[in-house]
Tab-separated table of C-alpha atoms in Angstrom:
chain	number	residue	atom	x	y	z
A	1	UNK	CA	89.015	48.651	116.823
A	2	UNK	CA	91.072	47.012	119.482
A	3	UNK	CA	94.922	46.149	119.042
A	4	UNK	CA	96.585	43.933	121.216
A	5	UNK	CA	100.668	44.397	121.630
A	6	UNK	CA	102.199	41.734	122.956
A	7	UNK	CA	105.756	41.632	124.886
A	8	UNK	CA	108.384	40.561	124.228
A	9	UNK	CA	108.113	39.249	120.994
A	10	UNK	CA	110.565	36.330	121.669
A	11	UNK	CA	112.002	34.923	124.687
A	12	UNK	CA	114.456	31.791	125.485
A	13	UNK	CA	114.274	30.638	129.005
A	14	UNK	CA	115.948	27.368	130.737
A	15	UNK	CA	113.917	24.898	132.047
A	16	UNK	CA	112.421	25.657	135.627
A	17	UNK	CA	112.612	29.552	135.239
A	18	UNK	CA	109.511	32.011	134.911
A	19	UNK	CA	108.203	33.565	132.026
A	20	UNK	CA	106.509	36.190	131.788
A	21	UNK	CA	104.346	37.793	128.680
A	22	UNK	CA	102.260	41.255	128.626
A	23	UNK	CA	99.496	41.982	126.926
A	24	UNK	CA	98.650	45.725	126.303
A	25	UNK	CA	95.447	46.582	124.888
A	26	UNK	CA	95.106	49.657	122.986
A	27	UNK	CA	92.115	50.618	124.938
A	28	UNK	CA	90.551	49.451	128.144
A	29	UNK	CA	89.133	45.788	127.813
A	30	UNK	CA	87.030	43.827	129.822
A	31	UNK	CA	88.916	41.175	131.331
A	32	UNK	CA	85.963	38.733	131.450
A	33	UNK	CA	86.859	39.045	127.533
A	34	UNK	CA	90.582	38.185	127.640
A	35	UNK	CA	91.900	34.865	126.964
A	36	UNK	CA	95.132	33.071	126.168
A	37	UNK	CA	96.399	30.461	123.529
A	38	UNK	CA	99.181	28.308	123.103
A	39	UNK	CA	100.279	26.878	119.343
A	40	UNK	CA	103.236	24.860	118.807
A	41	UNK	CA	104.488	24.399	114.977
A	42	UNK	CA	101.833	22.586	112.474
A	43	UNK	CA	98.746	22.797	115.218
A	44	UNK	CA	95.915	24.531	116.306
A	45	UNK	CA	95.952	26.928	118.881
A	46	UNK	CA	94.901	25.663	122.167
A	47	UNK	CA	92.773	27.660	124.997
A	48	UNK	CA	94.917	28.032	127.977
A	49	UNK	CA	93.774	31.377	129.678
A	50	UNK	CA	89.966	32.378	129.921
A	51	UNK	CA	88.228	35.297	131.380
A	52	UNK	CA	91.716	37.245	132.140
A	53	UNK	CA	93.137	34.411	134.648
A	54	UNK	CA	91.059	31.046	134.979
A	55	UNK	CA	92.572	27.801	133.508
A	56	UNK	CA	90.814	25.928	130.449
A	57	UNK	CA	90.572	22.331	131.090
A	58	UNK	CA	93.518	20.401	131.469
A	59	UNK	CA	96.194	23.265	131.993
A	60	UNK	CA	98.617	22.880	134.710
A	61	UNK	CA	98.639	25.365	137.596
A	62	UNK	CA	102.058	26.382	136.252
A	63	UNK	CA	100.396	28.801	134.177
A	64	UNK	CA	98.586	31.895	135.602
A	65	UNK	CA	97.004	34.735	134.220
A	66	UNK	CA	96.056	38.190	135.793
A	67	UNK	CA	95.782	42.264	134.565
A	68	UNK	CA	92.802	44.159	134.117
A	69	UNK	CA	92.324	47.529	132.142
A	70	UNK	CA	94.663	47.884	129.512
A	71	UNK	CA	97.741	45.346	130.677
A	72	UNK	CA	97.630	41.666	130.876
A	73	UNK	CA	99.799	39.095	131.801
A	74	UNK	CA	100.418	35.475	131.435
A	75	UNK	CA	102.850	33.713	133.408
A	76	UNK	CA	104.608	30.101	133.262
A	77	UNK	CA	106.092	29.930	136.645
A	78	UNK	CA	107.784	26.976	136.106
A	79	UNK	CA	108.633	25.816	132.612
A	80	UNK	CA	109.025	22.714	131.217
A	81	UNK	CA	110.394	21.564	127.788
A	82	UNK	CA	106.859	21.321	126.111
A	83	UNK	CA	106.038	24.707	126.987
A	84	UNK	CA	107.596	25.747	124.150
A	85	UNK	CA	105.539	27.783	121.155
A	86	UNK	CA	103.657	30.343	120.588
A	87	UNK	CA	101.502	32.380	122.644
A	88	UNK	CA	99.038	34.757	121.789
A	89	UNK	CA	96.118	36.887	123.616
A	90	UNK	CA	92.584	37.876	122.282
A	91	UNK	CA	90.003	40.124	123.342
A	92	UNK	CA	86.131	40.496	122.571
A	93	UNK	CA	84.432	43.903	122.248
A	94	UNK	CA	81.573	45.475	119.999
A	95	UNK	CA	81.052	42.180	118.346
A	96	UNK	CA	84.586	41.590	117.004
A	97	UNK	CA	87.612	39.701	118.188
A	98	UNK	CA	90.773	40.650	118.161
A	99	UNK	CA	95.087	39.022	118.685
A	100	UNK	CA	97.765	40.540	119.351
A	101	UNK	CA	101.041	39.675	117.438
A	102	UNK	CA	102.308	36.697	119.720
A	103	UNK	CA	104.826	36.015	121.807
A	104	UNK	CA	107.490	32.704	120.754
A	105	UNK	CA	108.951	31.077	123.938
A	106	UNK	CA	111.790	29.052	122.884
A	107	UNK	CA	113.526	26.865	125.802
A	108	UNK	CA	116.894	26.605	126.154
B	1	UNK	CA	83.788	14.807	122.592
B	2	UNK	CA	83.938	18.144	120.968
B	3	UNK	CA	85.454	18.241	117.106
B	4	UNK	CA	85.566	20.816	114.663
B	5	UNK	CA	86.853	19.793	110.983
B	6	UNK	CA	87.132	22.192	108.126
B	7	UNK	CA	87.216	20.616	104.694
B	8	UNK	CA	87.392	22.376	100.831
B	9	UNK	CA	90.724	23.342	97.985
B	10	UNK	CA	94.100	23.301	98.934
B	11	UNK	CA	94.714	25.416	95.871
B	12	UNK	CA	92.576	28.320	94.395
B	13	UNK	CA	93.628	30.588	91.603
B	14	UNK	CA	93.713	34.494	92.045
B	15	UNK	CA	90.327	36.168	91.713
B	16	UNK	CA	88.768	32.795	92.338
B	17	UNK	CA	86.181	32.382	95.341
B	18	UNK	CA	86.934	29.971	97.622
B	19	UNK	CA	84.438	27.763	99.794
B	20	UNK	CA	85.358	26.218	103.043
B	21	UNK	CA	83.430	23.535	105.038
B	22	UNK	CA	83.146	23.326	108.813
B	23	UNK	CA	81.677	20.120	110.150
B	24	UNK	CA	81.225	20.121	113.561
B	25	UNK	CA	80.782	16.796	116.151
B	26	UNK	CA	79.594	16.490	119.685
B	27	UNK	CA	77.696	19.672	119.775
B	28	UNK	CA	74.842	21.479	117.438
B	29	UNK	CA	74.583	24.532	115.866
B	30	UNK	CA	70.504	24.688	116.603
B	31	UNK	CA	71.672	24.687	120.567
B	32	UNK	CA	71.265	27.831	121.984
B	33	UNK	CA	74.576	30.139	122.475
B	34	UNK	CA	76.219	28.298	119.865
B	35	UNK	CA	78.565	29.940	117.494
B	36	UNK	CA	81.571	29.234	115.149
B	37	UNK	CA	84.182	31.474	114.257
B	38	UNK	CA	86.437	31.521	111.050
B	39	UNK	CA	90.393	32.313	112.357
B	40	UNK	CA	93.222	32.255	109.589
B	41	UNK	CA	97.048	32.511	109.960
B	42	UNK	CA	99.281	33.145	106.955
B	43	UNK	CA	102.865	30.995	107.390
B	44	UNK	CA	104.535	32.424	109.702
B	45	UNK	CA	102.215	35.053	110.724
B	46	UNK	CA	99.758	36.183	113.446
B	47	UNK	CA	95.882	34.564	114.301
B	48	UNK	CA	93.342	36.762	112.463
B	49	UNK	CA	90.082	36.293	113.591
B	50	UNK	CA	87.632	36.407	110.324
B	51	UNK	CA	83.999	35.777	111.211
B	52	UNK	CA	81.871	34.338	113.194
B	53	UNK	CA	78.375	32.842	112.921
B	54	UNK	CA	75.506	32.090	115.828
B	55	UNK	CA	72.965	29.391	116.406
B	56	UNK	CA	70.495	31.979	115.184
B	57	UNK	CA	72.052	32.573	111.902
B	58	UNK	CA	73.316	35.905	113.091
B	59	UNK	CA	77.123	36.810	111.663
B	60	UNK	CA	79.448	39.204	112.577
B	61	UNK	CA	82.896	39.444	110.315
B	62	UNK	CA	86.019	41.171	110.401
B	63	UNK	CA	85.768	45.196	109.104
B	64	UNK	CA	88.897	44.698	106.915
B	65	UNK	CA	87.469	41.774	105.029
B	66	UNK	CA	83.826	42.122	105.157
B	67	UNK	CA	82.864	43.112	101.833
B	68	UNK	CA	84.179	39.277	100.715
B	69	UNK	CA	82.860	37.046	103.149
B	70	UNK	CA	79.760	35.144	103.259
B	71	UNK	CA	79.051	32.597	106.303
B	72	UNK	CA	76.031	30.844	106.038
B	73	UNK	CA	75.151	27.153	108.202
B	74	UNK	CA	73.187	23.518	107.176
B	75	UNK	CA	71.703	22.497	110.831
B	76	UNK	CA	70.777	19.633	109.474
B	77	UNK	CA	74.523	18.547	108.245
B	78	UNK	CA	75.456	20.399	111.407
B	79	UNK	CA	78.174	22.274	109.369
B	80	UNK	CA	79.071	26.040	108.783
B	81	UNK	CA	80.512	27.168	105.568
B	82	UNK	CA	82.627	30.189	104.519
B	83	UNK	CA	82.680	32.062	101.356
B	84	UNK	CA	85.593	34.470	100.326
B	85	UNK	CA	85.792	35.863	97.162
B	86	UNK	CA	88.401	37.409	94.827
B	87	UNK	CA	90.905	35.499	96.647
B	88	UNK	CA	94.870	36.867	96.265
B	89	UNK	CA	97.586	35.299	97.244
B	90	UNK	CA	97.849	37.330	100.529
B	91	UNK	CA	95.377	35.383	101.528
B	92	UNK	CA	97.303	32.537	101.731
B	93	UNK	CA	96.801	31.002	105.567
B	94	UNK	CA	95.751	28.077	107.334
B	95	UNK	CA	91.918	28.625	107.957
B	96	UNK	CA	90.456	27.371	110.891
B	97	UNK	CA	87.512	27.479	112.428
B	98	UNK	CA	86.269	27.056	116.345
B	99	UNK	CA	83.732	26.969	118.775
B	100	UNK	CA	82.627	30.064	120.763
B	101	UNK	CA	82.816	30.074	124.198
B	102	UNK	CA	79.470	31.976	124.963
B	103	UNK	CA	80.248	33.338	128.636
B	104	UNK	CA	83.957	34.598	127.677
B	105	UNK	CA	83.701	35.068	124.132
B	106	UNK	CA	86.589	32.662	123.376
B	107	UNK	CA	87.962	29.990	121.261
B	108	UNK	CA	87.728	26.685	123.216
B	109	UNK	CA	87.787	24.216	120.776
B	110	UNK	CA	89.663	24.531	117.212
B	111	UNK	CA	89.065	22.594	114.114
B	112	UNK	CA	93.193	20.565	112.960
B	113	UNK	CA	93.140	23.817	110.396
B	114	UNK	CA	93.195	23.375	106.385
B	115	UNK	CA	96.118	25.114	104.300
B	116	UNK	CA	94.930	27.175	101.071
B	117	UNK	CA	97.576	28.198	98.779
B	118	UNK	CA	96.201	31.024	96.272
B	119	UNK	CA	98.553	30.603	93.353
B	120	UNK	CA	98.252	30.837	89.226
């Protein structure tokens, strides 16, 4: 079974800066498999990051993904105040899905 | 548009099974590449994904959790239901279930979530 580590496990950036949060996979992953979610307090995670680095419907360009292998990464290039929450990454293999721990971006 | 809606207790007693309703809107479960996974998240914690069932009635669930689940699907109400049993208060969460992405194995739309407290 996969595991997912995520990095860091908190960060607090200012408006405008770049974040950036890793994704380490325990064991090679395919990155057709590898997607991205957002979840802000009291709601349901939200699909931002398909297929290692395309954009789910509706998600600004600020936010890229990219990695392959073992090591992932999403990136906010610029943030804005309601980018704040909680992000986590998932992977598919052998019939079972997988999330790593989650990274909180707070903004300062 | 594409809704997912779980329904069932808000409070179940240890030991007790619990049964959870998905109803799903603006897409069927007889379609094809179809599936509907089972994702809970105690308060505070992680996502962990639970189980997942396919247009063909084929189900997959987690290894750690297996031996309690049950996932079974009513085409014609166009809803999936889940079955846990012996609940404990570790299992605690808010259960949600959401639609499979069939090309990238995702999660691209999620039901608002339902909180179960397992408590005496």
């Amino acid at each position: 079974e996969i595991v997912l580590t995520q990095s860091p496990g908190a960060l607090s950036l200012s408006p405008g800066e770049r974040a950036t949060l890793s994704c380490r996979a325990s064991q090679s992953v395919s990155g057709t498999y590898l997607a991205w979610y957002q979840q802000k307090p009291g709601q349901a995670p939200r699909l931002i990051i398909y297929g290692a680095s395309s954009r789910a419907t509706g998600i600004p360009d600020r936010f890229s993904g990219s990695g392959s292998g073992t090591d992932f990464t999403l990136t906010i290039s610029r943030l804005e105040p309601e980018d704040f929450g909680v992000y986590y990454c998932q992977e598919f293999g052998d019939s079972l899905w997988t999330f790593g721990q989650g990274t909180k971006v707070e903004i300062k | 548009q594409i809704t997912l809606k779980e329904s069932g207790p808000t409070l179940v007693k240890p030991t007790q099974t619990l049964t959870l309703t998905c109803t799903l809107s603006g897409f069927s479960l007889s379609t094809t590449g179809v599936g509907v996974h089972w994702v809970r998240q105690p308060p505070g914690k992680a996502l962990e994904w639970l189980a997942i069932i396919y247009w063909d009635g084929d189900t997959w669930f987690s290894p750690s959790l297996k031996s309690r689940l049950t996932l079974s699907k009513d085409t014609s109400k166009n809803q999936v239901v889940l079955i846990m049993t012996d609940m404990d208060p570790v299992d605690t969460a808010t259960y949600y279930c959401a639609r499979l992405h069939w090309i990238n194995k995702c999660f691209d739309s999620w039901g608002q979530g339902t909180l179960v407290t397992v408590s005496s």
